[in-house]
Short mmCIF file of C-alpha atoms and ligand atoms in Angstrom, two decimals:
data_model
loop_
_atom_site.label_atom_id
_atom_site.label_comp_id
_atom_site.label_asym_id
_atom_site.label_seq_id
_atom_site.Cartn_x
_atom_site.Cartn_y
_atom_site.Cartn_z
CA MET A 1 -30.12 66.69 -67.23
CA ILE A 2 -28.07 67.19 -64.23
CA PHE A 3 -29.94 68.42 -60.94
CA ASP A 4 -27.69 69.12 -58.04
CA SER A 5 -29.15 68.86 -54.82
CA HIS A 6 -26.37 70.41 -52.62
CA ALA A 7 -23.82 72.54 -53.58
CA HIS A 8 -21.86 75.84 -51.33
CA TYR A 9 -21.38 78.15 -54.85
CA ASP A 10 -20.80 81.05 -52.30
CA SER A 11 -17.48 79.37 -50.99
CA GLU A 12 -14.43 81.33 -51.43
CA GLU A 13 -13.39 78.36 -53.61
CA PHE A 14 -15.55 80.09 -56.62
CA ASP A 15 -14.78 83.39 -56.06
CA ALA A 16 -12.26 83.92 -59.00
CA ASP A 17 -14.71 82.50 -61.49
CA ARG A 18 -18.22 82.22 -60.04
CA GLU A 19 -19.95 84.44 -62.89
CA ARG A 20 -18.62 82.38 -65.77
CA LEU A 21 -19.17 79.19 -64.01
CA LEU A 22 -22.81 79.74 -62.72
CA GLY A 23 -23.46 81.75 -66.04
CA GLU A 24 -22.41 79.90 -68.50
CA VAL A 25 -20.24 77.01 -67.93
CA LEU A 26 -22.43 75.10 -66.09
CA PRO A 27 -25.40 75.50 -68.24
CA GLU A 28 -23.97 74.63 -71.12
CA LYS A 29 -22.86 71.33 -69.47
CA GLY A 30 -26.51 70.25 -68.48
CA VAL A 31 -27.07 71.43 -65.30
CA VAL A 32 -30.60 72.37 -64.89
CA GLY A 33 -30.63 72.79 -61.22
CA VAL A 34 -28.95 73.46 -57.86
CA VAL A 35 -29.43 74.26 -54.57
CA ASN A 36 -27.23 76.18 -52.70
CA MET A 37 -27.14 75.45 -49.29
CA ALA A 38 -25.93 78.15 -46.54
CA SER A 39 -23.67 77.11 -43.77
CA ASP A 40 -23.11 80.07 -41.52
CA MET A 41 -24.64 83.59 -41.00
CA GLU A 42 -22.93 85.03 -43.62
CA SER A 43 -23.71 82.42 -46.55
CA LEU A 44 -27.64 83.35 -45.54
CA GLU A 45 -27.54 86.09 -47.73
CA LYS A 46 -24.93 85.03 -50.28
CA THR A 47 -27.21 82.15 -50.53
CA VAL A 48 -30.30 84.42 -51.29
CA GLU A 49 -28.19 86.44 -53.79
CA LEU A 50 -27.07 83.50 -55.95
CA CYS A 51 -30.95 82.35 -56.19
CA GLU A 52 -31.74 85.79 -57.21
CA LYS A 53 -29.54 86.11 -59.66
CA TYR A 54 -29.52 82.58 -61.25
CA ASP A 55 -32.99 81.37 -62.57
CA TYR A 56 -31.90 77.45 -62.12
CA ILE A 57 -30.30 78.20 -58.53
CA TYR A 58 -32.56 77.60 -55.57
CA GLY A 59 -31.33 78.09 -51.98
CA ALA A 60 -31.73 76.25 -48.22
CA VAL A 61 -30.76 78.37 -45.45
CA GLY A 62 -29.70 77.15 -41.86
CA ILE A 63 -26.81 76.59 -39.83
CA HIS A 64 -24.26 74.06 -40.42
CA PRO A 65 -23.13 72.14 -36.88
CA GLU A 66 -19.74 72.59 -37.24
CA CYS A 67 -20.76 76.53 -37.65
CA ALA A 68 -23.27 76.52 -34.52
CA ALA A 69 -20.89 77.49 -31.71
CA ASP A 70 -20.90 81.10 -31.76
CA LEU A 71 -24.07 82.59 -33.27
CA PRO A 72 -25.97 85.52 -32.40
CA GLU A 73 -28.71 85.95 -30.23
CA ASP A 74 -30.91 86.84 -33.26
CA TRP A 75 -29.63 83.93 -35.73
CA LEU A 76 -32.94 81.74 -35.74
CA HIS A 77 -35.07 85.20 -36.27
CA ARG A 78 -32.83 85.54 -39.09
CA VAL A 79 -32.99 82.06 -40.72
CA GLU A 80 -36.83 82.23 -40.43
CA ALA A 81 -36.88 85.85 -42.37
CA LEU A 82 -35.71 84.46 -45.62
CA LEU A 83 -38.02 81.34 -45.51
CA ALA A 84 -40.43 83.33 -46.68
CA HIS A 85 -38.95 84.04 -50.07
CA PRO A 86 -40.03 82.22 -52.87
CA LYS A 87 -36.17 80.52 -54.42
CA ILE A 88 -35.71 79.37 -50.74
CA VAL A 89 -36.87 75.88 -50.56
CA ALA A 90 -35.55 73.93 -47.42
CA VAL A 91 -33.97 74.55 -44.42
CA GLY A 92 -30.20 73.64 -44.45
CA GLU A 93 -27.43 72.28 -44.21
CA ILE A 94 -28.41 71.71 -40.49
CA GLY A 95 -27.43 68.04 -38.57
CA LEU A 96 -24.91 66.69 -36.37
CA ASP A 97 -20.70 66.87 -36.80
CA TYR A 98 -18.98 64.49 -34.25
CA HIS A 99 -15.63 64.52 -36.24
CA TRP A 100 -15.72 68.44 -35.50
CA GLU A 101 -16.70 68.49 -32.20
CA GLU A 102 -14.12 70.32 -30.90
CA LEU A 103 -15.84 73.23 -33.03
CA CYS A 104 -18.81 72.79 -31.59
CA PRO A 105 -19.82 70.43 -28.75
CA ARG A 106 -22.42 67.66 -29.55
CA GLU A 107 -24.70 69.09 -27.09
CA ARG A 108 -24.73 72.73 -28.66
CA GLN A 109 -25.05 70.80 -32.44
CA LYS A 110 -28.15 68.91 -30.69
CA GLU A 111 -29.98 71.88 -29.49
CA VAL A 112 -29.24 74.07 -32.73
CA PHE A 113 -30.50 71.29 -35.07
CA ARG A 114 -33.57 70.29 -32.70
CA LEU A 115 -34.38 73.97 -33.29
CA GLN A 116 -34.31 74.06 -37.17
CA LEU A 117 -35.76 71.14 -37.48
CA ASP A 118 -38.55 72.77 -35.42
CA LEU A 119 -38.71 75.63 -37.80
CA ALA A 120 -38.83 73.67 -40.78
CA ALA A 121 -41.40 71.79 -39.49
CA ARG A 122 -43.76 75.08 -38.72
CA HIS A 123 -42.85 75.94 -42.33
CA ASN A 124 -43.97 72.80 -43.98
CA LEU A 125 -40.08 72.68 -45.70
CA PRO A 126 -38.06 70.20 -45.61
CA VAL A 127 -34.71 69.60 -44.18
CA VAL A 128 -31.07 69.20 -46.06
CA ILE A 129 -29.41 66.87 -43.15
CA HIS A 130 -25.52 66.54 -42.58
CA ASP A 131 -24.33 63.42 -40.67
CA ARG A 132 -20.82 62.65 -40.08
CA GLU A 133 -19.99 60.33 -37.13
CA ALA A 134 -22.90 60.95 -35.57
CA HIS A 135 -25.14 57.95 -36.96
CA GLY A 136 -26.90 57.00 -33.39
CA ASP A 137 -27.88 60.12 -31.92
CA MET A 138 -29.08 61.18 -35.52
CA MET A 139 -31.45 58.08 -36.01
CA ASP A 140 -32.85 58.79 -32.37
CA ILE A 141 -33.41 62.30 -33.41
CA LEU A 142 -35.23 61.49 -36.95
CA ARG A 143 -37.23 58.85 -35.22
CA GLU A 144 -38.93 60.98 -32.52
CA THR A 145 -38.65 64.20 -35.11
CA LYS A 146 -39.81 62.63 -38.64
CA PRO A 147 -38.58 65.65 -40.66
CA LYS A 148 -39.35 65.44 -44.58
CA GLY A 149 -36.08 65.89 -46.10
CA VAL A 150 -32.94 64.26 -47.14
CA VAL A 151 -29.80 62.57 -45.76
CA HIS A 152 -27.08 64.19 -47.25
CA CYS A 153 -23.60 62.64 -48.44
CA PHE A 154 -25.16 59.41 -46.80
CA SER A 155 -22.56 57.58 -44.92
CA GLY A 156 -24.50 55.12 -43.11
CA SER A 157 -25.23 51.52 -43.88
CA ALA A 158 -27.57 49.98 -45.58
CA GLU A 159 -29.71 48.97 -43.07
CA THR A 160 -29.61 52.30 -42.12
CA ALA A 161 -30.73 53.76 -45.23
CA ARG A 162 -33.70 51.29 -45.53
CA GLU A 163 -34.70 52.84 -42.20
CA THR A 164 -34.14 56.23 -43.50
CA VAL A 165 -36.46 55.77 -46.52
CA LYS A 166 -39.01 54.39 -44.20
CA LEU A 167 -39.08 57.48 -41.81
CA GLY A 168 -39.72 58.95 -45.42
CA LEU A 169 -36.23 60.91 -46.13
CA TYR A 170 -34.18 60.60 -49.03
CA ILE A 171 -31.23 59.98 -50.04
CA GLY A 172 -28.46 62.00 -51.09
CA LEU A 173 -25.17 60.37 -52.94
CA GLY A 174 -22.49 61.89 -54.73
CA GLY A 175 -18.59 62.08 -55.41
CA VAL A 176 -17.77 59.47 -52.12
CA VAL A 177 -19.62 56.07 -54.87
CA THR A 178 -16.71 56.57 -56.67
CA PHE A 179 -13.56 56.63 -54.02
CA LYS A 180 -12.14 53.29 -53.79
CA ASN A 181 -13.43 52.70 -50.37
CA ALA A 182 -16.87 52.90 -51.44
CA ARG A 183 -18.35 49.33 -50.47
CA HIS A 184 -20.46 50.67 -48.51
CA SER A 185 -21.99 53.37 -50.14
CA LEU A 186 -22.18 51.45 -53.53
CA GLU A 187 -24.62 48.76 -51.59
CA VAL A 188 -26.71 51.95 -50.22
CA ALA A 189 -26.86 52.77 -54.10
CA ALA A 190 -28.01 49.78 -55.36
CA SER A 191 -30.58 49.35 -52.50
CA VAL A 192 -32.16 52.77 -51.87
CA PRO A 193 -35.81 53.24 -53.60
CA LEU A 194 -35.07 54.55 -57.23
CA ASP A 195 -37.44 57.33 -56.40
CA ARG A 196 -35.64 58.26 -52.89
CA LEU A 197 -32.40 59.34 -54.55
CA LEU A 198 -30.94 62.63 -55.04
CA THR A 199 -27.67 63.68 -57.29
CA GLU A 200 -25.39 65.89 -55.23
CA THR A 201 -22.06 67.03 -55.34
CA ASP A 202 -21.21 68.89 -51.97
CA ALA A 203 -18.96 71.46 -54.08
CA PRO A 204 -16.16 72.65 -54.25
CA TYR A 205 -15.63 69.54 -52.18
CA MET A 206 -16.08 65.54 -52.85
CA ALA A 207 -15.04 65.56 -56.53
CA PRO A 208 -15.21 62.16 -58.07
CA VAL A 209 -12.63 60.22 -59.06
CA PRO A 210 -10.74 60.69 -61.30
CA PHE A 211 -11.25 64.54 -59.90
CA ARG A 212 -10.69 63.46 -56.27
CA GLY A 213 -9.02 66.24 -54.31
CA LYS A 214 -9.36 69.10 -56.81
CA ARG A 215 -11.97 71.58 -56.81
CA CYS A 216 -15.73 69.63 -57.46
CA ASP A 217 -18.67 71.51 -59.40
CA SER A 218 -22.36 70.03 -60.81
CA SER A 219 -21.09 69.22 -64.07
CA LEU A 220 -19.06 66.05 -62.54
CA ILE A 221 -22.39 64.69 -61.60
CA PRO A 222 -22.24 62.04 -64.22
CA LEU A 223 -19.45 60.27 -63.09
CA ALA A 224 -21.00 59.63 -59.81
CA ALA A 225 -24.70 58.98 -61.42
CA GLN A 226 -22.67 56.53 -63.38
CA LYS A 227 -21.17 54.32 -60.51
CA ILE A 228 -24.50 54.41 -59.02
CA ALA A 229 -25.79 53.33 -62.27
CA GLU A 230 -23.69 50.16 -62.54
CA ALA A 231 -24.60 49.32 -59.07
CA ARG A 232 -28.14 49.51 -60.10
CA GLY A 233 -27.84 48.08 -63.12
CA ILE A 234 -29.57 50.72 -65.08
CA SER A 235 -28.55 53.31 -67.48
CA THR A 236 -26.64 56.67 -65.98
CA GLU A 237 -29.31 58.65 -67.54
CA ASP A 238 -31.82 57.13 -65.99
CA VAL A 239 -30.09 57.98 -62.45
CA LEU A 240 -29.43 61.91 -63.64
CA ARG A 241 -33.53 61.80 -64.50
CA ALA A 242 -34.69 60.19 -61.16
CA GLY A 243 -31.90 62.89 -59.26
CA CYS A 244 -33.74 65.76 -61.20
CA GLU A 245 -37.46 64.26 -60.64
CA ASN A 246 -36.77 63.79 -57.06
CA ALA A 247 -35.32 66.88 -56.20
CA ARG A 248 -37.90 68.93 -57.53
CA ARG A 249 -40.37 67.09 -56.04
CA LEU A 250 -39.24 67.18 -52.32
CA PHE A 251 -38.29 70.53 -53.41
CA GLY A 252 -41.26 71.22 -54.51
CA ILE A 253 -39.58 72.90 -57.85
CA SER A 254 -41.82 72.94 -61.03
NI1 LIG B 1 -22.03 70.79 -47.70
#
């Protein structure tokens, strides 16, 4: 029972074998749900196509901060138009990425992020948030706007995780918990309430050890779940079950 709350199966990394992987391999390996993330204008439609082709795939539509610099004038309307689709369950992947600010300046990132937070609130949908090297500005915006949703690939401290949970958000954890320098992530994994934890990959990126640096897919989630389980002193199955139940609750998937 594997639920991947965050993947990018529209990525060209999957062009060679997407049908077999999504149609056969993942279901055979116990993947029961995936939320595919859009990130740029092109991936909006591709995400909808994946949702329509595979029963267990749902989608989030939105513009990633790395891709927020040069958008067509009607970008927000085009995102909004897709929210009516029954399998689009969130606005994402949206947020702030100051590691890549040369791709899009901070002020523009904040503007595009806030517009999408507002869009999600108006449609009563959760958001999937990306926060890289932007914890201060991110927490300011989350305190102010109080969205429902998840901070994916959570990279803050255990204390920031506590505040994030208090604000009503979920915490997404994936392959990073298996990395050598994962002390912070493991503290977060150990301390977050089990009913606020989402399992995820960020496929094709963030493959867990021993596949670090290789292409990632949802079937590798148990490797991260095992590390989270060890940190909490519970079983891997408990973590996978919680990841599944929590994602269904947050995204309104029955
Ligand atoms: Ni992502």
